Coordinates of C-alpha atoms in Angstrom, one line a residue:
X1 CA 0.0 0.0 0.0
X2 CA 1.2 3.7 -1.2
X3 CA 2.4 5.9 1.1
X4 CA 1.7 8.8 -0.6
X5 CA -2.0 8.6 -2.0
X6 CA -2.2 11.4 -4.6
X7 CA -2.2 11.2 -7.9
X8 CA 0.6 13.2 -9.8
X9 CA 0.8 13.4 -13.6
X10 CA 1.7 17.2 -14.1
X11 CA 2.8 20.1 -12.4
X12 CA -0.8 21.3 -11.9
X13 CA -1.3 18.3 -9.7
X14 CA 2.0 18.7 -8.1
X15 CA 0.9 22.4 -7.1
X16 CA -2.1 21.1 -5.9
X17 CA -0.9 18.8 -3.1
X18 CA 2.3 20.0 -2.3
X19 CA 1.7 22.2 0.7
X20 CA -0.9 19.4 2.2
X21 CA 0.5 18.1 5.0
X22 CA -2.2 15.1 5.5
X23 CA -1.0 13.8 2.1
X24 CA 2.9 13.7 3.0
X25 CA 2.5 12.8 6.6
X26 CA 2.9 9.1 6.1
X27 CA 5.4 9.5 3.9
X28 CA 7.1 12.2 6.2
X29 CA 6.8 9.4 9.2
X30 CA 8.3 6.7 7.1
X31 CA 11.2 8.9 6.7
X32 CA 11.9 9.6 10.0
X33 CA 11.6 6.0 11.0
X34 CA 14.3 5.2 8.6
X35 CA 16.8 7.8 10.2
X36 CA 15.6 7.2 13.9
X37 CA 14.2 10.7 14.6
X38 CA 11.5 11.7 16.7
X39 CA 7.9 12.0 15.2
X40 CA 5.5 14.4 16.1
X41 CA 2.8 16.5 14.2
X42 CA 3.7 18.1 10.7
X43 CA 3.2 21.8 10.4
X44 CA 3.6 24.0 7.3
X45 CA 6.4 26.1 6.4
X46 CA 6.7 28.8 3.8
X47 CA 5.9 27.5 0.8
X48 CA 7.8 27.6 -1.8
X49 CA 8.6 24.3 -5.0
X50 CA 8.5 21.1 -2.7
X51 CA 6.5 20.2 -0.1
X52 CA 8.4 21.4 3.1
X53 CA 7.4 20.7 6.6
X54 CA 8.7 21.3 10.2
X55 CA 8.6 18.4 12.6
X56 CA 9.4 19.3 15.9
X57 CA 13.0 20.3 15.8
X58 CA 13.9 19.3 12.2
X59 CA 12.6 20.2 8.5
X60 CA 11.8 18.0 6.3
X61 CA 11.7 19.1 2.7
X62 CA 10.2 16.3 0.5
X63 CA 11.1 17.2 -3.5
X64 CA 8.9 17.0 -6.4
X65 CA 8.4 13.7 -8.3
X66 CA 9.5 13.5 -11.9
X67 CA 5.6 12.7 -12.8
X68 CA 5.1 16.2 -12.2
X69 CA 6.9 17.2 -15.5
X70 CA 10.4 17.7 -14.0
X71 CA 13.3 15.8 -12.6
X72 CA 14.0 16.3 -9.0
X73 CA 17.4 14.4 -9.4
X74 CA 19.8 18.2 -10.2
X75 CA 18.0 20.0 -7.8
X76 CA 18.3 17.1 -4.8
X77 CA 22.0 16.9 -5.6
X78 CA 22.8 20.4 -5.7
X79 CA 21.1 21.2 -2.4
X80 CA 22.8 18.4 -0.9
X81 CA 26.0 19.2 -1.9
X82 CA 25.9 23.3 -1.8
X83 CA 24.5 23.0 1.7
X84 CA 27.2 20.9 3.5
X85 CA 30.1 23.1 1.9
X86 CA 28.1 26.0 3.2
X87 CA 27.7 24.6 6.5
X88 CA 32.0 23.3 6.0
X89 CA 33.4 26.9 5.5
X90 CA 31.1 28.4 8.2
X91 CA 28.1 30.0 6.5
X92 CA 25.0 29.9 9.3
X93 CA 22.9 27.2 7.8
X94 CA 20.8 24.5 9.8
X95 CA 23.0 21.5 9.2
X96 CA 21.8 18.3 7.3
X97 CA 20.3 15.7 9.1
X98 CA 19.2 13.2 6.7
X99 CA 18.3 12.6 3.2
X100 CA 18.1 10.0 0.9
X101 CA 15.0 8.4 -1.6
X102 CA 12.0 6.6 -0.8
X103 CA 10.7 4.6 -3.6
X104 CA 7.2 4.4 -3.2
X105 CA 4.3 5.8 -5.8
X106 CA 6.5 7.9 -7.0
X107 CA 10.3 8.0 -5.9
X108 CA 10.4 11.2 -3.5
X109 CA 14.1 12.1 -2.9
X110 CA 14.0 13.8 0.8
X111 CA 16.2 16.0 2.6
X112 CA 15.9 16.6 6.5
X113 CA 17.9 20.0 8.0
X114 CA 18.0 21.4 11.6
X115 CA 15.0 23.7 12.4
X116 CA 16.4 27.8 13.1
X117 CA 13.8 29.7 14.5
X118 CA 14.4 33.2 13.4
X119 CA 12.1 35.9 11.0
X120 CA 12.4 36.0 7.7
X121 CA 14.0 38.2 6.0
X122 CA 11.6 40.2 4.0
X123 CA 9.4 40.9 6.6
X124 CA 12.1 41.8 9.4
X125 CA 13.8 44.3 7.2
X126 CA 10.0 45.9 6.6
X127 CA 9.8 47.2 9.9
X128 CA 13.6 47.6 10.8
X129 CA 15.4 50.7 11.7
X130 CA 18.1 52.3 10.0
X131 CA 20.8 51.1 11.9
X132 CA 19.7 47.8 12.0
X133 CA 19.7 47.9 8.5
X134 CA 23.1 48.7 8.1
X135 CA 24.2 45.9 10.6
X136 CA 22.2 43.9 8.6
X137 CA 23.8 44.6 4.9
X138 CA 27.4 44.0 6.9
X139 CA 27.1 41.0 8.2
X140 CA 25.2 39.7 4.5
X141 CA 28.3 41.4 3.1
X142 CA 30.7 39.1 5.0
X143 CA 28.7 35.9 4.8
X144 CA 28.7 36.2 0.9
X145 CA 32.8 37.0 1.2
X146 CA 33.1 33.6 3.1
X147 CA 30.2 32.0 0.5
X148 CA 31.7 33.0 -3.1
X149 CA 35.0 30.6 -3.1
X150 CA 35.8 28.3 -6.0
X151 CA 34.4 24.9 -4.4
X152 CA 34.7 21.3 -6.8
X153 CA 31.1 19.8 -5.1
X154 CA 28.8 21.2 -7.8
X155 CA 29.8 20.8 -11.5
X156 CA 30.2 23.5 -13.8
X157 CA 26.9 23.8 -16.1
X158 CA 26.6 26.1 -19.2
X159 CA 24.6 29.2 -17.7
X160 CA 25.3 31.2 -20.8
X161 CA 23.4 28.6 -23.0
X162 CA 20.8 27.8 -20.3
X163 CA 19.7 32.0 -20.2
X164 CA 19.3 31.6 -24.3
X165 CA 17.4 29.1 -24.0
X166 CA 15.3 30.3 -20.7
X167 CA 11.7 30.5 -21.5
X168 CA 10.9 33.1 -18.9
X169 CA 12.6 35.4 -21.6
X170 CA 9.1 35.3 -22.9
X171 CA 6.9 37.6 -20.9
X172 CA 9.6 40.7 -21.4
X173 CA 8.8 43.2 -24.4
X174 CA 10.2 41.7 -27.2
X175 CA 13.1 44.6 -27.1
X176 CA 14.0 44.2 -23.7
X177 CA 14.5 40.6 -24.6
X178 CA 16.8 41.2 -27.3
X179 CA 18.8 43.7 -25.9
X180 CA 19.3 41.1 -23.0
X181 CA 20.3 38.0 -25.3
X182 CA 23.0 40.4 -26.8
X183 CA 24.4 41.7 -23.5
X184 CA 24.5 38.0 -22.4
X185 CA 26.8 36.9 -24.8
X186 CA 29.2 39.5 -23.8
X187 CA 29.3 38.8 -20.6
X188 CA 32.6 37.2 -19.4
X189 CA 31.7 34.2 -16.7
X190 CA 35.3 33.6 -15.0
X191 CA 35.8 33.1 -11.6
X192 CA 33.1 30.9 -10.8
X193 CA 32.4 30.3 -7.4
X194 CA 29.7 28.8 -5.2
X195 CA 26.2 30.9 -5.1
X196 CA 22.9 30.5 -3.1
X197 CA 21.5 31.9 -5.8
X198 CA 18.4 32.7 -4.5
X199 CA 18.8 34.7 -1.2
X200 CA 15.2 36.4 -1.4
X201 CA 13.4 37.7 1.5
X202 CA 12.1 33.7 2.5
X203 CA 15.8 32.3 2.2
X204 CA 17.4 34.4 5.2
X205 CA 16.4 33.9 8.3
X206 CA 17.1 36.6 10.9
X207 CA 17.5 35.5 14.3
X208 CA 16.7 37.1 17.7
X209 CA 20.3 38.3 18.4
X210 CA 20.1 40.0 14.9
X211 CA 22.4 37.2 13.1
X212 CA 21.4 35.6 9.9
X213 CA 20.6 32.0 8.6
X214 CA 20.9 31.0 5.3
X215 CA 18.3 28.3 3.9
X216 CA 17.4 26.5 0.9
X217 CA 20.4 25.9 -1.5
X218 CA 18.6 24.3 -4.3
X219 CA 19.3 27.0 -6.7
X220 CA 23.2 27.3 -6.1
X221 CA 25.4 27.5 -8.7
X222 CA 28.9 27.5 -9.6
X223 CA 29.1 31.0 -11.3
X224 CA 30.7 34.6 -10.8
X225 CA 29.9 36.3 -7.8
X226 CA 27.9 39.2 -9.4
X227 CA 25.3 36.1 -9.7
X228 CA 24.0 36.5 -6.4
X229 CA 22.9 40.4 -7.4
X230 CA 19.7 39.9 -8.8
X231 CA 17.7 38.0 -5.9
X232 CA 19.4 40.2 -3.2
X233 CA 18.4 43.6 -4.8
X234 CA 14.8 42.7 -6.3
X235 CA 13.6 40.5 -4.6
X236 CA 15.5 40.5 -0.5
X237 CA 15.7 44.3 -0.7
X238 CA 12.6 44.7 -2.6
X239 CA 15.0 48.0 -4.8
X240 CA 14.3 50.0 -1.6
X241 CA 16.7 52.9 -2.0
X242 CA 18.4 52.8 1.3
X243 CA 19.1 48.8 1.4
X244 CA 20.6 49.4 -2.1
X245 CA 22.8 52.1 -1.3
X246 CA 24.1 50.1 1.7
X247 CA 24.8 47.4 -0.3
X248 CA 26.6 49.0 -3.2
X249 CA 28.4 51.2 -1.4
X250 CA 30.7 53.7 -3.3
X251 CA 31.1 52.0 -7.0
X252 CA 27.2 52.3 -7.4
X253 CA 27.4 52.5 -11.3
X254 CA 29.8 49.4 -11.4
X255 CA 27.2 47.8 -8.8
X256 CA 24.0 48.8 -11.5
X257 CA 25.9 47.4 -14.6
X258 CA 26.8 43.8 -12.6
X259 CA 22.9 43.8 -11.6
X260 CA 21.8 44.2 -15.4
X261 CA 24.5 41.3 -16.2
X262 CA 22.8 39.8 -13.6
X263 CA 19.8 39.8 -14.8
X264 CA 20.7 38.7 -17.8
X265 CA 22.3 35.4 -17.0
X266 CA 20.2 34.2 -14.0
X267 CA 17.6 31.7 -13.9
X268 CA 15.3 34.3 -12.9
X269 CA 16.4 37.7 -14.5
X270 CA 13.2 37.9 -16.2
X271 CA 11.2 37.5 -13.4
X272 CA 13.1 40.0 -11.1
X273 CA 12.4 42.4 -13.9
X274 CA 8.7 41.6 -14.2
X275 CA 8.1 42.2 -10.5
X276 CA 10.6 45.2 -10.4
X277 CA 8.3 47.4 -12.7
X278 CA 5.0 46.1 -11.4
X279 CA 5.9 46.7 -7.9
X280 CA 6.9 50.4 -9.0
X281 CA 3.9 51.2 -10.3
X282 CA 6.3 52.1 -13.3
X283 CA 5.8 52.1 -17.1
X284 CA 7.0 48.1 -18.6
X285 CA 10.4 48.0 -19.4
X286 CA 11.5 47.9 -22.8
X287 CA 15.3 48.6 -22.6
X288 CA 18.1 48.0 -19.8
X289 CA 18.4 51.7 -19.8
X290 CA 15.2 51.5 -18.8
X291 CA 16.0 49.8 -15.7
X292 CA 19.5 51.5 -15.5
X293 CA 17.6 55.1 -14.7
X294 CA 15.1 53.7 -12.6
X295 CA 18.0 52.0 -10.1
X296 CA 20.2 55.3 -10.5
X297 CA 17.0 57.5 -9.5
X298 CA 16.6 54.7 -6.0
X299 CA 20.7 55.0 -5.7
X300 CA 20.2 58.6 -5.7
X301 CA 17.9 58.9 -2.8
X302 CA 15.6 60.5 -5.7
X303 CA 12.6 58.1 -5.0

């Protein structure tokens, strides 16, 4: 008899169930009876691709089955992987407790971390002070100096030909698209290093003494450091002024022309764009120059 009771043949039914915690708790109890944890009640956790649970004292993320259209098997890996060198060089990120596959329905691979309690980061910086931002932007400064190191645990992949071929290209005006598919194959991707890749207001945690946590390394990737732009300034600091200022400190025209490269190489540079103009209220986008004035106006204070 199935575990796992649902029926998934597409994403649409993968989006369905995945935050249902009745559906993955015998599944979720199997798991910890493999790795001789404690069971008590699942209860739900920001939700994000996978379903993703807390159990007591420990988190239990439980990844999408290929029936759903995609294959979990990169994504597993690459959290796995990322998140233990984190956690090696002394990045704040609950360590790994378990993970493996259980072959039942549908193969789930599973992961189980460490719970941190601790705020998100989106919602703590909304209602912090000034001071507390800056404290904030140093110590996220520091943590990425320790984070972007050349590291042999994730393999190379070909980003350039992966943003050419990135289908979230398609909801940009068709000029903004091409401006961004020729400034892509300028760019010059050297000195790869390890990335989160996806530090968004969800993926830091910000803990009671003011300290962060880093979670979810699914998206990491080998790649330069100017990667990590994107997520941080659209989506963490939301392209509030202030947080950008902080962050870019005195070079802010070399930090607006890494953030376009950015944008044009990441997984989501489409998407932080998107958001970007609709959360401005602002006209759609249809050149990087576009988006150049609009982040020199916030840099400028002139918001």
């Amino acid at each position: 008899m199935s575990l796992f009771t649902e029926t998934v043949e597409n994403w649409r039914d993968w989006a369905r169930v995945f935050q249902n915690k009745a559906a993955f708790t015998p599944l979720a109890r199997e798991i910890f009876r493999r790795e001789g944890l404690p069971w008590t009640e699942l209860s739900p956790l920001t939700p994000g691709t996978n379903g993703v649970f807390r159990c007591g004292d420990v988190v239990v993320k439980i990844f999408f089955p290929r029936e759903s259209g995609l294959d979990p098997t990169a994504d597993y890996h690459t959290e796995l992987a990322a998140a233990r060198q984190g956690d090696a060089w002394g990045i704040p990120t609950p360590p790994v407790l378990g993970h493996g596959m259980v072959k039942d329905r549908y193969d789930f691979y599973y992961l189980l971390t460490a719970y941190s309690p601790g705020k998100e980061a989106g919602d703590w910086l909304a209602g912090s002070s000034g001071k507390q931002q800056e404290h904030f932007v140093e110590q996220l400064q520091t943590l990425l100096a320790r984070l972007h190191r050349p590291t042999g645990v994730l393999s190379p992949r070909d980003l350039r030909q992966e943003a050419r071929e990135n289908p979230r290209l398609k909801k940009l005006a068709p000029s903004l698209r091409e401006e961004m598919l020729a400034r892509l194959e300028g760019l010059e991707l050297k000195g790869l290093v390890l990335t989160h890749g996806d530090l968004t207001g969800e993926n830091l945690l910000v803990q009671e003494d003011g300290s962060l946590v880093v979670i979810d390394w699914a998206d990491a990737h080998l790649a330069p450091a100017w990667y990590e732009l994107g997520p941080l300034a659209f989506e963490l600091f939301q392209g509030q002024g202030e947080l950008l200022r902080l962050f870019a400190g005195a070079d802010q025209e070399a930090f607006v022309e890494r953030l376009l490269d950015c944008c044009c190489l990441h997984d989501f540079g489409a998407d932080f764009l998107w958001n970007f103009w609709q959360r401005e209220g602002a006209p759609e986008f249809g050149s990087l120059e576009e988006v150049r004035k609009l982040l020199e106006k916030k840099l400028a204070g002139a918001e």
